[in-house]
Short mmCIF file of N, CA, C and O and ligand atoms in Angstrom, two decimals:
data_model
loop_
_atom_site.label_atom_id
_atom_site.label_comp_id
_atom_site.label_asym_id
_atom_site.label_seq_id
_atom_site.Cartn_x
_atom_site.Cartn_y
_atom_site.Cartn_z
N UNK A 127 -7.45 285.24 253.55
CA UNK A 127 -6.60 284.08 253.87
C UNK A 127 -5.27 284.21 253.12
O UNK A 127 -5.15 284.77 252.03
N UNK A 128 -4.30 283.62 253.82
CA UNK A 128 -2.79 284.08 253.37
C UNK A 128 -2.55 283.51 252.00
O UNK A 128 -3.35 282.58 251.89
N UNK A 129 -1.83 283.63 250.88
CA UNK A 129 -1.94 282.73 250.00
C UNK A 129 -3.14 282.27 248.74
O UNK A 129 -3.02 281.55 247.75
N UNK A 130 -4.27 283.05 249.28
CA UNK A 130 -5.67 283.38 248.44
C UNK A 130 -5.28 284.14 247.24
O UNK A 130 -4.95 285.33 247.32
N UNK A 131 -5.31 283.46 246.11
CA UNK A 131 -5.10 284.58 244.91
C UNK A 131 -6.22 285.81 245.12
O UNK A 131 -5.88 286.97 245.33
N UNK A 132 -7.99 285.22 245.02
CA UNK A 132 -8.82 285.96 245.14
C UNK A 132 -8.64 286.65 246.38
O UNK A 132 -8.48 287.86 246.23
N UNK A 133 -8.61 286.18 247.76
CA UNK A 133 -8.43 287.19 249.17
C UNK A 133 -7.35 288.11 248.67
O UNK A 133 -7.48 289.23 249.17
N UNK A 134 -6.10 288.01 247.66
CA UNK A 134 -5.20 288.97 247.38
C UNK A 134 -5.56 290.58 246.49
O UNK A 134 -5.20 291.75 246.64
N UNK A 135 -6.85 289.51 245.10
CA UNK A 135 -7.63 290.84 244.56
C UNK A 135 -8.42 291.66 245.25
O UNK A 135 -8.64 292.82 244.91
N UNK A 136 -9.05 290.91 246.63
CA UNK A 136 -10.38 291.86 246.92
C UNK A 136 -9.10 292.94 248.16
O UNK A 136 -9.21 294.13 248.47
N UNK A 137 -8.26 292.15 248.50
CA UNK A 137 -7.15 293.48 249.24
C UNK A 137 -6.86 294.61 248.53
O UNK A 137 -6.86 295.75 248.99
N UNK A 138 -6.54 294.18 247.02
CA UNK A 138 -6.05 295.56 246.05
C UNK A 138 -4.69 294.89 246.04
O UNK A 138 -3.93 295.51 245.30
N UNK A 139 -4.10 293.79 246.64
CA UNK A 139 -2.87 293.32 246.22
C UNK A 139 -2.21 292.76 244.61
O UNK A 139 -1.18 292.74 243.93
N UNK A 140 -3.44 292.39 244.61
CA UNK A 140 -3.31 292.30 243.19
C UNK A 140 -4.56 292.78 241.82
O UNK A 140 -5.74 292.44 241.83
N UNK A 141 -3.98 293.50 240.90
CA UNK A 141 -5.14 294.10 240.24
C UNK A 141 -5.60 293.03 239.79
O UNK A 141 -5.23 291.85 239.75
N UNK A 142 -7.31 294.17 239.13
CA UNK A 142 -7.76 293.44 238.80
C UNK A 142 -9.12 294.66 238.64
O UNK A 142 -9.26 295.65 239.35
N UNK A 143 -10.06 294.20 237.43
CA UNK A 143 -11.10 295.25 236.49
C UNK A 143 -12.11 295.03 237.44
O UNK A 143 -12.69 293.94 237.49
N UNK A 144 -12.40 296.01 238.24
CA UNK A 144 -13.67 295.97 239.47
C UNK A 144 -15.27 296.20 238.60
O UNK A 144 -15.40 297.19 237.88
N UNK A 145 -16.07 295.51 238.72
CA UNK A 145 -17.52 295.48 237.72
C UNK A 145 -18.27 296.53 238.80
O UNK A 145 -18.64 297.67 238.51
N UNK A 146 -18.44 295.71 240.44
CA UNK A 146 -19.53 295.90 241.15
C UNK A 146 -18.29 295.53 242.24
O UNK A 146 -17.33 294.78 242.08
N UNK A 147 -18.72 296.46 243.60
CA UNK A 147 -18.30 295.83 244.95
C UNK A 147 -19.47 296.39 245.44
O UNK A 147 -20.16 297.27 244.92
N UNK A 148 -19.71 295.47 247.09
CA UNK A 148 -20.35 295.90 248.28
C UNK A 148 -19.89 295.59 249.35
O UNK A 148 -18.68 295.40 249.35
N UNK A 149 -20.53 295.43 250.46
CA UNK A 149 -20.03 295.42 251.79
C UNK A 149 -19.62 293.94 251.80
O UNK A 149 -18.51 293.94 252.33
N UNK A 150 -19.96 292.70 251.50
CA UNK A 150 -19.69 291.54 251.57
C UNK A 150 -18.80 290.86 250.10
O UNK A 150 -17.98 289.94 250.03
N UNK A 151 -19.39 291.77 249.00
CA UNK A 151 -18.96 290.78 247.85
C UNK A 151 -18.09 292.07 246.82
O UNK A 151 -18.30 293.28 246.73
N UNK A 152 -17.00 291.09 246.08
CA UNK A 152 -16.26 292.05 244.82
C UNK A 152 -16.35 291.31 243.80
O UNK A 152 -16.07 290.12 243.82
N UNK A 153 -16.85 292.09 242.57
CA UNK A 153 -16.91 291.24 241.69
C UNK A 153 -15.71 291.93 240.69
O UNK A 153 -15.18 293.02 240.93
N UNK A 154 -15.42 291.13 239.61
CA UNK A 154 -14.45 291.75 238.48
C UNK A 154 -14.37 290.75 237.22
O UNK A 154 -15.06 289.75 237.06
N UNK A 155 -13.46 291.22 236.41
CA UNK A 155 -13.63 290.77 235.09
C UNK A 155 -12.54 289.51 235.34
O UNK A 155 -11.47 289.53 235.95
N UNK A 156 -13.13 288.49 234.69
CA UNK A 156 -12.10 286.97 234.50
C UNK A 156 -10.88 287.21 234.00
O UNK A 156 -11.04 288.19 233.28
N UNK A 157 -9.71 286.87 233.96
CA UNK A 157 -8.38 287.43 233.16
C UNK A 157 -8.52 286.17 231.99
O UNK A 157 -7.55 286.11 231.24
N UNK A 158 -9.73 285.05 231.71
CA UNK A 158 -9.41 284.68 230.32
C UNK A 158 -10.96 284.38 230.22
O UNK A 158 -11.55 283.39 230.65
N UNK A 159 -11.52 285.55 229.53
CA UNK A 159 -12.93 285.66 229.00
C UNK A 159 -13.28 284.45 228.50
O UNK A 159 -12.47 283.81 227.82
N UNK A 160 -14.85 283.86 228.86
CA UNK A 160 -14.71 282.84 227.91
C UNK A 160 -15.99 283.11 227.32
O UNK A 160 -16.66 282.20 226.83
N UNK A 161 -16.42 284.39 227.32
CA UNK A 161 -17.96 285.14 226.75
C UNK A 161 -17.92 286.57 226.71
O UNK A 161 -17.69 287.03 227.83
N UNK A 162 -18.06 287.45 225.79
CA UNK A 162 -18.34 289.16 226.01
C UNK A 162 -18.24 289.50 227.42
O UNK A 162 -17.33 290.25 227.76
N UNK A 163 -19.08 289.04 228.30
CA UNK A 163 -19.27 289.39 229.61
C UNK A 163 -18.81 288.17 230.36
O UNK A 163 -19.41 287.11 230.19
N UNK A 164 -17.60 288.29 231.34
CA UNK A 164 -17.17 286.64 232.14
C UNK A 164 -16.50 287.35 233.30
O UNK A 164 -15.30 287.58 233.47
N UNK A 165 -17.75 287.72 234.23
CA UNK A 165 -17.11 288.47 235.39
C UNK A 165 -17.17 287.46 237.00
O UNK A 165 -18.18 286.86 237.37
N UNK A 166 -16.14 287.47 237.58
CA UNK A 166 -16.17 286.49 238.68
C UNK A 166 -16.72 287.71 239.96
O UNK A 166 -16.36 288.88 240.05
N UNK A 167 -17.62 287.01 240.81
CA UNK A 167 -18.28 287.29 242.13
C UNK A 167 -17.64 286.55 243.27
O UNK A 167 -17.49 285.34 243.42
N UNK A 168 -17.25 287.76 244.16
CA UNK A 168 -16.63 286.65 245.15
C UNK A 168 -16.90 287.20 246.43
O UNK A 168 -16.95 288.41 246.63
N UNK A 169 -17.11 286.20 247.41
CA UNK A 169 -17.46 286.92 249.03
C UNK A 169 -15.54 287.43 249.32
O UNK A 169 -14.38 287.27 248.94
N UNK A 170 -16.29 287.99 250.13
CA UNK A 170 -15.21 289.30 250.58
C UNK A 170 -14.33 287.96 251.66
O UNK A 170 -13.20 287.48 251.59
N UNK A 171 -15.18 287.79 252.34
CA UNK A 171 -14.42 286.78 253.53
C UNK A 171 -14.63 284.95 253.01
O UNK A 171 -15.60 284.21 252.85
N UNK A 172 -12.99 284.78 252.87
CA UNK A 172 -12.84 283.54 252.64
C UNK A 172 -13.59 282.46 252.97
O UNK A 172 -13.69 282.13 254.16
N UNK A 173 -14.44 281.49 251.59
CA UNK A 173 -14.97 280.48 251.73
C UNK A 173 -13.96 279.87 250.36
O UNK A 173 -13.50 280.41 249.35
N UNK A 174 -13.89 278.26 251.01
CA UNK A 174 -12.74 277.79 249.88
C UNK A 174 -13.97 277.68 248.44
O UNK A 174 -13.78 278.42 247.47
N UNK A 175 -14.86 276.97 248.45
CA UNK A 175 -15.63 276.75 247.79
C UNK A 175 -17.38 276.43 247.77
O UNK A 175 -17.76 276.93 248.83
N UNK A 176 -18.15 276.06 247.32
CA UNK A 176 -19.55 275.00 247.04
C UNK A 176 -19.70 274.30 248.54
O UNK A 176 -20.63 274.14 249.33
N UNK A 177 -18.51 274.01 248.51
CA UNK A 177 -18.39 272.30 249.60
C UNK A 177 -18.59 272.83 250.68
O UNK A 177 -19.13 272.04 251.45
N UNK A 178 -18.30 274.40 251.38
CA UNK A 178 -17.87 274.68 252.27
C UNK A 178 -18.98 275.84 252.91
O UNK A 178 -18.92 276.57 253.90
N UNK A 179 -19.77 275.69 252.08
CA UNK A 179 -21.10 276.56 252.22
C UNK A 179 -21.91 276.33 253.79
O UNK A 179 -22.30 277.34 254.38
N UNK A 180 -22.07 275.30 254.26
CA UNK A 180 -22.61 274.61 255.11
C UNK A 180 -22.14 275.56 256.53
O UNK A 180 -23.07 275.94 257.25
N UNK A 181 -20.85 275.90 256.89
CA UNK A 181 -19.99 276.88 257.86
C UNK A 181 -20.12 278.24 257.28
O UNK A 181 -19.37 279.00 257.89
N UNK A 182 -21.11 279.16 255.84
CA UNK A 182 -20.88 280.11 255.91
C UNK A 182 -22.00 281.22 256.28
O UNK A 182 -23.12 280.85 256.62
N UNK A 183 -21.73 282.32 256.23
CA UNK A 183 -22.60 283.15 257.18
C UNK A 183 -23.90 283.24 256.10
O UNK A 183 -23.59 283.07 254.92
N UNK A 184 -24.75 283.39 256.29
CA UNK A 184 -25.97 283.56 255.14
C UNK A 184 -26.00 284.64 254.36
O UNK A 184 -25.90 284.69 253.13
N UNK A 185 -26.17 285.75 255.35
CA UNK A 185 -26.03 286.76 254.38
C UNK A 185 -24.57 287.12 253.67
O UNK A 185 -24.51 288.07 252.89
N UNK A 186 -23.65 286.49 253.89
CA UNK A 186 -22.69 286.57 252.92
C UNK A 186 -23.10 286.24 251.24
O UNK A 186 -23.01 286.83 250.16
N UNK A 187 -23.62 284.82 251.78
CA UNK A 187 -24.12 283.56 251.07
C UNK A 187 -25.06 284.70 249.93
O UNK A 187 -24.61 285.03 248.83
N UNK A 188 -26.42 285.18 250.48
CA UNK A 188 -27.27 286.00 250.15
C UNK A 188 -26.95 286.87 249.02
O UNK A 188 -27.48 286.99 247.91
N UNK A 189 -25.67 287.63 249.73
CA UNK A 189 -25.45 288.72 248.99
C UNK A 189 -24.22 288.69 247.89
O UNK A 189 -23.97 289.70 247.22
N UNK A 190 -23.48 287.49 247.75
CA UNK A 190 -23.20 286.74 246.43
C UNK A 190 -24.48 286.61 245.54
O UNK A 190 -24.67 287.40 244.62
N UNK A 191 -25.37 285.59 245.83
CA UNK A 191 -26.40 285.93 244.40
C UNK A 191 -27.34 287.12 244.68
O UNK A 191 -28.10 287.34 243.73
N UNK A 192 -27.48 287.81 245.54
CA UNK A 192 -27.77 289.41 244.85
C UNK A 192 -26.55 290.15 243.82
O UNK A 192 -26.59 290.80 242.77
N UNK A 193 -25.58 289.72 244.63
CA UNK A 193 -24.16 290.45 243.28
C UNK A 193 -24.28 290.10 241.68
O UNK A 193 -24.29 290.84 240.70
N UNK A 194 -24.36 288.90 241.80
CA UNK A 194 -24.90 288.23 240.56
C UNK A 194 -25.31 288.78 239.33
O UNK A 194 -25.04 288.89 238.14
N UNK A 195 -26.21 289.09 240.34
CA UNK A 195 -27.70 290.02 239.79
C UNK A 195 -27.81 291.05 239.44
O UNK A 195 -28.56 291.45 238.54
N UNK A 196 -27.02 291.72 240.14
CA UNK A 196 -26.53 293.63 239.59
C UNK A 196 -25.27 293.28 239.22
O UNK A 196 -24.71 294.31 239.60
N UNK A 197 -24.48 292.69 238.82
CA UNK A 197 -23.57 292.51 237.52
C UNK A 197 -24.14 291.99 236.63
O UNK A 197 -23.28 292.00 235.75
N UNK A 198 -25.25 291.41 236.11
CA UNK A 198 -26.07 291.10 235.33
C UNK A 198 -26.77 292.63 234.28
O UNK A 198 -26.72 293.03 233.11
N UNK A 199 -27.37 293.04 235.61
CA UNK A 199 -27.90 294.05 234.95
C UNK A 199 -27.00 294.97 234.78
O UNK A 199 -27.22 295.56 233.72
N UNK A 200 -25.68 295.54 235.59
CA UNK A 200 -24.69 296.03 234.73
C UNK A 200 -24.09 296.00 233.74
O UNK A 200 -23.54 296.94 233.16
N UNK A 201 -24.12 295.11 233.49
CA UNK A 201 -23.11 294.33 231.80
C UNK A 201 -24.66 294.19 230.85
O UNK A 201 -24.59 293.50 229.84
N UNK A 202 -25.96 294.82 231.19
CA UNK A 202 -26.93 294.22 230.11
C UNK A 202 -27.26 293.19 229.80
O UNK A 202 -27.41 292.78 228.64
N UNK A 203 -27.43 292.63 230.78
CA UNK A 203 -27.93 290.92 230.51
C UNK A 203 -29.10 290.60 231.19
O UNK A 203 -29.41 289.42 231.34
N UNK A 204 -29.83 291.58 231.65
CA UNK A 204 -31.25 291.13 232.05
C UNK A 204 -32.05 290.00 230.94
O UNK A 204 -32.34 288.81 230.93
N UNK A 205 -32.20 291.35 229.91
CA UNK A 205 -33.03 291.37 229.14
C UNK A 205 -32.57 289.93 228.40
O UNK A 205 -33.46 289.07 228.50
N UNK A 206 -31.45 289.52 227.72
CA UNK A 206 -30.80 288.62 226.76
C UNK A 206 -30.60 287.26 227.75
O UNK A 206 -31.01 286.16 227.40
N UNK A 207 -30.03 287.45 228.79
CA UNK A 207 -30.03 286.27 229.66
C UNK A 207 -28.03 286.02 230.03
O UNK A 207 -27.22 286.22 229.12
N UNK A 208 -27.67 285.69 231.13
CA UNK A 208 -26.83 284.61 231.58
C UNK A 208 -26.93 283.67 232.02
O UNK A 208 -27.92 283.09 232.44
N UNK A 209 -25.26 283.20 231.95
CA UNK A 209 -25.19 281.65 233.21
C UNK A 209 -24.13 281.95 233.99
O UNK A 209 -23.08 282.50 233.66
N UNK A 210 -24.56 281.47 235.31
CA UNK A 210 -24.29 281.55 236.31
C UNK A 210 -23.39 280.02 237.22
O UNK A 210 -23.97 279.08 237.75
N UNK A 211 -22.15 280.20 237.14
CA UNK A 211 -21.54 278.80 237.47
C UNK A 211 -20.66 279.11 238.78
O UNK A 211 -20.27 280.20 239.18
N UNK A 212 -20.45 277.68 239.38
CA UNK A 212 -19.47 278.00 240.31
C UNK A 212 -19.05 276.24 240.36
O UNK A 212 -19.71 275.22 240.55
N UNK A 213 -17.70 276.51 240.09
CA UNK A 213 -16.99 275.43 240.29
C UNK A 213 -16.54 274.64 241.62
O UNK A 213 -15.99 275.43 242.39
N UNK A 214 -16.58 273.68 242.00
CA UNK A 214 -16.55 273.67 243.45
C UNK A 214 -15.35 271.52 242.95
O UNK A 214 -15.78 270.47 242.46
N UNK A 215 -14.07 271.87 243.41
CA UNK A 215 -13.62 270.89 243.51
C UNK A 215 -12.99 269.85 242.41
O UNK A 215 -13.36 270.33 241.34
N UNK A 216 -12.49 269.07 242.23
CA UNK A 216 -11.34 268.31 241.38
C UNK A 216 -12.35 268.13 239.95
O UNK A 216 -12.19 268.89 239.00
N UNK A 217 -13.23 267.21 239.93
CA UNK A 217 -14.06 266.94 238.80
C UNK A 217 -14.45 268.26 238.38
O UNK A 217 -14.45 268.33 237.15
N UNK A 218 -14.76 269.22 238.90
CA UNK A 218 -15.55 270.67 238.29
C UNK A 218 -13.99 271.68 237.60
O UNK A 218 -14.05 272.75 236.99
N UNK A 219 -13.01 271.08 237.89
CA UNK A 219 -11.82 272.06 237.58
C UNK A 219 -11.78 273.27 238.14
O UNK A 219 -11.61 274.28 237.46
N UNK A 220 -11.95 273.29 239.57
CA UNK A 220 -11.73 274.91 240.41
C UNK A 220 -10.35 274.68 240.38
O UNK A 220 -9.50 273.79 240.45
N UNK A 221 -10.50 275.69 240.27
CA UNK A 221 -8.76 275.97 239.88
C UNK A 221 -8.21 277.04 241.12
O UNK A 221 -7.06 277.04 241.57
N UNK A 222 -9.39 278.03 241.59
CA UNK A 222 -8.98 279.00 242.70
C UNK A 222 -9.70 278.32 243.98
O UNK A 222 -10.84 277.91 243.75
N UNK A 223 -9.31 278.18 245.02
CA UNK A 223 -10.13 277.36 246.00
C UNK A 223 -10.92 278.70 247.26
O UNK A 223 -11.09 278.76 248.48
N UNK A 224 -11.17 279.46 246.28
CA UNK A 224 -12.09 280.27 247.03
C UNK A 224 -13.31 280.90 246.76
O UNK A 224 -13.17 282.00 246.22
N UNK A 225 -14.57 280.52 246.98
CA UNK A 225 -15.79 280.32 246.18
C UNK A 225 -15.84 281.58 245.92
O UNK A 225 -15.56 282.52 246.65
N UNK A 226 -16.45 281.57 244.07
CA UNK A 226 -16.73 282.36 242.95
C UNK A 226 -18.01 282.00 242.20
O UNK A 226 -18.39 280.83 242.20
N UNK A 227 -18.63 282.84 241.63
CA UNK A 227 -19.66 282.65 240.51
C UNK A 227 -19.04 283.25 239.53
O UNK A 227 -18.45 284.33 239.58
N UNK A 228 -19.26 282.20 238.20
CA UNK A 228 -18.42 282.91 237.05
C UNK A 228 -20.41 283.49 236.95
O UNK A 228 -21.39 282.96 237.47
N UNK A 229 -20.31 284.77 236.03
CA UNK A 229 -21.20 285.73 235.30
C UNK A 229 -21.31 285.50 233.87
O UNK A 229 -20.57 286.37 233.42
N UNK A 230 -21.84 284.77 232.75
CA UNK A 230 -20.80 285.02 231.93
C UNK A 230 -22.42 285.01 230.87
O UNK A 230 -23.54 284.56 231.10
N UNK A 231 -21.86 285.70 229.74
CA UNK A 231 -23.12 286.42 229.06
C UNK A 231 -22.80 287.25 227.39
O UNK A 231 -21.71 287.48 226.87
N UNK A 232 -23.80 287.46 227.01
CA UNK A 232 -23.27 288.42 225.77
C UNK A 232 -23.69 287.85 224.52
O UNK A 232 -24.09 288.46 223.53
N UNK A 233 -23.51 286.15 224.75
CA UNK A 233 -23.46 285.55 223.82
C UNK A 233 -24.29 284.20 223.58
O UNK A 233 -24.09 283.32 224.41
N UNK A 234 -24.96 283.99 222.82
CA UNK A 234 -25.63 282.71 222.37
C UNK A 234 -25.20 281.27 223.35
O UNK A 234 -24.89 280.22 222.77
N UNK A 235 -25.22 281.31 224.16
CA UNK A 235 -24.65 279.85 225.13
C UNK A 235 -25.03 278.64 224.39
O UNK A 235 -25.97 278.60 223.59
N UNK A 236 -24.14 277.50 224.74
CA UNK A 236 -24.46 275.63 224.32
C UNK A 236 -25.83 275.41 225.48
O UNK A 236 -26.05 275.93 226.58
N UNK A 237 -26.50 274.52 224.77
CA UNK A 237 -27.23 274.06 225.90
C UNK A 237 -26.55 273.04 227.19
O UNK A 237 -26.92 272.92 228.36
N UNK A 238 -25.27 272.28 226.33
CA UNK A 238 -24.61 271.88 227.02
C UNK A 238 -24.00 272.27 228.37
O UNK A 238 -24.00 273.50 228.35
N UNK A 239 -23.42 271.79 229.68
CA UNK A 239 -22.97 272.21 230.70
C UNK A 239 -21.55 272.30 230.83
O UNK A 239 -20.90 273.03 231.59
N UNK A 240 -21.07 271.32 229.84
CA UNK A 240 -19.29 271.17 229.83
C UNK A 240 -18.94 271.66 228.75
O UNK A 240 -17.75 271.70 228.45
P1 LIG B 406 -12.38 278.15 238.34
O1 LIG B 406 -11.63 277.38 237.29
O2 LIG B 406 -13.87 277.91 238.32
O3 LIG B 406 -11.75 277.97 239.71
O4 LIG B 406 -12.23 279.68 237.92
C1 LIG B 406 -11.15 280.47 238.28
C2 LIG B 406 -11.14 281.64 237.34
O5 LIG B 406 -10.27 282.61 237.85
C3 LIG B 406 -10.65 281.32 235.91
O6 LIG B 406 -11.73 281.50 234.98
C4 LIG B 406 -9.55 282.32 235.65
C5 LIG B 406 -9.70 283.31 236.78
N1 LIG B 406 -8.46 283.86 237.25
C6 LIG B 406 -7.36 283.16 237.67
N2 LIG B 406 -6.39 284.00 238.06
C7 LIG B 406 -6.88 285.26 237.89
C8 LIG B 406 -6.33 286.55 238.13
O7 LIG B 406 -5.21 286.74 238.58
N3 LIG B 406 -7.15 287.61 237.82
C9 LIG B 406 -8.40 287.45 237.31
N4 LIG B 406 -9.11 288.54 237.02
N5 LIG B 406 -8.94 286.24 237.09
C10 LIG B 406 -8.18 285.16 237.38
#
């Protein structure tokens, strides 16, 4: 989509530290870490967000949290554990309006959510 920061990384328009790609999903490193490991997952074909899930193809859907999952075990976080977020809309602070899972790991997490 025209104007997509993320539709601009998964073109190669704009760089960006590739973890994992596949046929549907690219994942890469966050440009402001907020853990050892804080890699964003993103479907290849534009969904704005959470909200918008309902119109998207499944196995797109699918193969976002399989990505997840082998950036998980790429970065070594089976064993120790991550969290897995996706911001979706004004109260959650999405800031890119094109659905992402942050990855993020390495480190002792809050039990807290905010
Ligand atoms: P959210 O606030 O949940 O919409 O997360 C958007 C994330 O995108 C945020 O953690 C920072 C990241 N981000 C924003 N611009 C860029 C960029 O140009 N490159 C990379 N790698 N990450 C970006």
């Amino acid at each position: 989509m025209e104007n997509c920061l993320f539709c601009k990384i998964i073109a190669g328009d704009i760089p960006s530290t590739r973890v994992y790609e596949d046929e549907m999903t690219y994942a890469f490193r966050d440009i402001a870490p907020m853990a050892p490991t804080h890699v964003l997952v993103v479907p290849k074909t534009h969904i704005g967000g959470m909200d918008e899930v309902d119109s998207a193809d499944d196995a797109t859907l699918a193969a976002c949290l399989r990505a997840v999952r082998k950036v998980a075990e790429a970065e070594g976080l089976l064993a120790s554990g991550f969290r897995t977020i996706s911001n979706c809309g004004s109260d959650a602070c999405q800031s890119v309006r094109h659905l992402h899972f942050h990855v993020l790991g390495g480190k002792q997490m809050s039990d807290r959510m905010d």
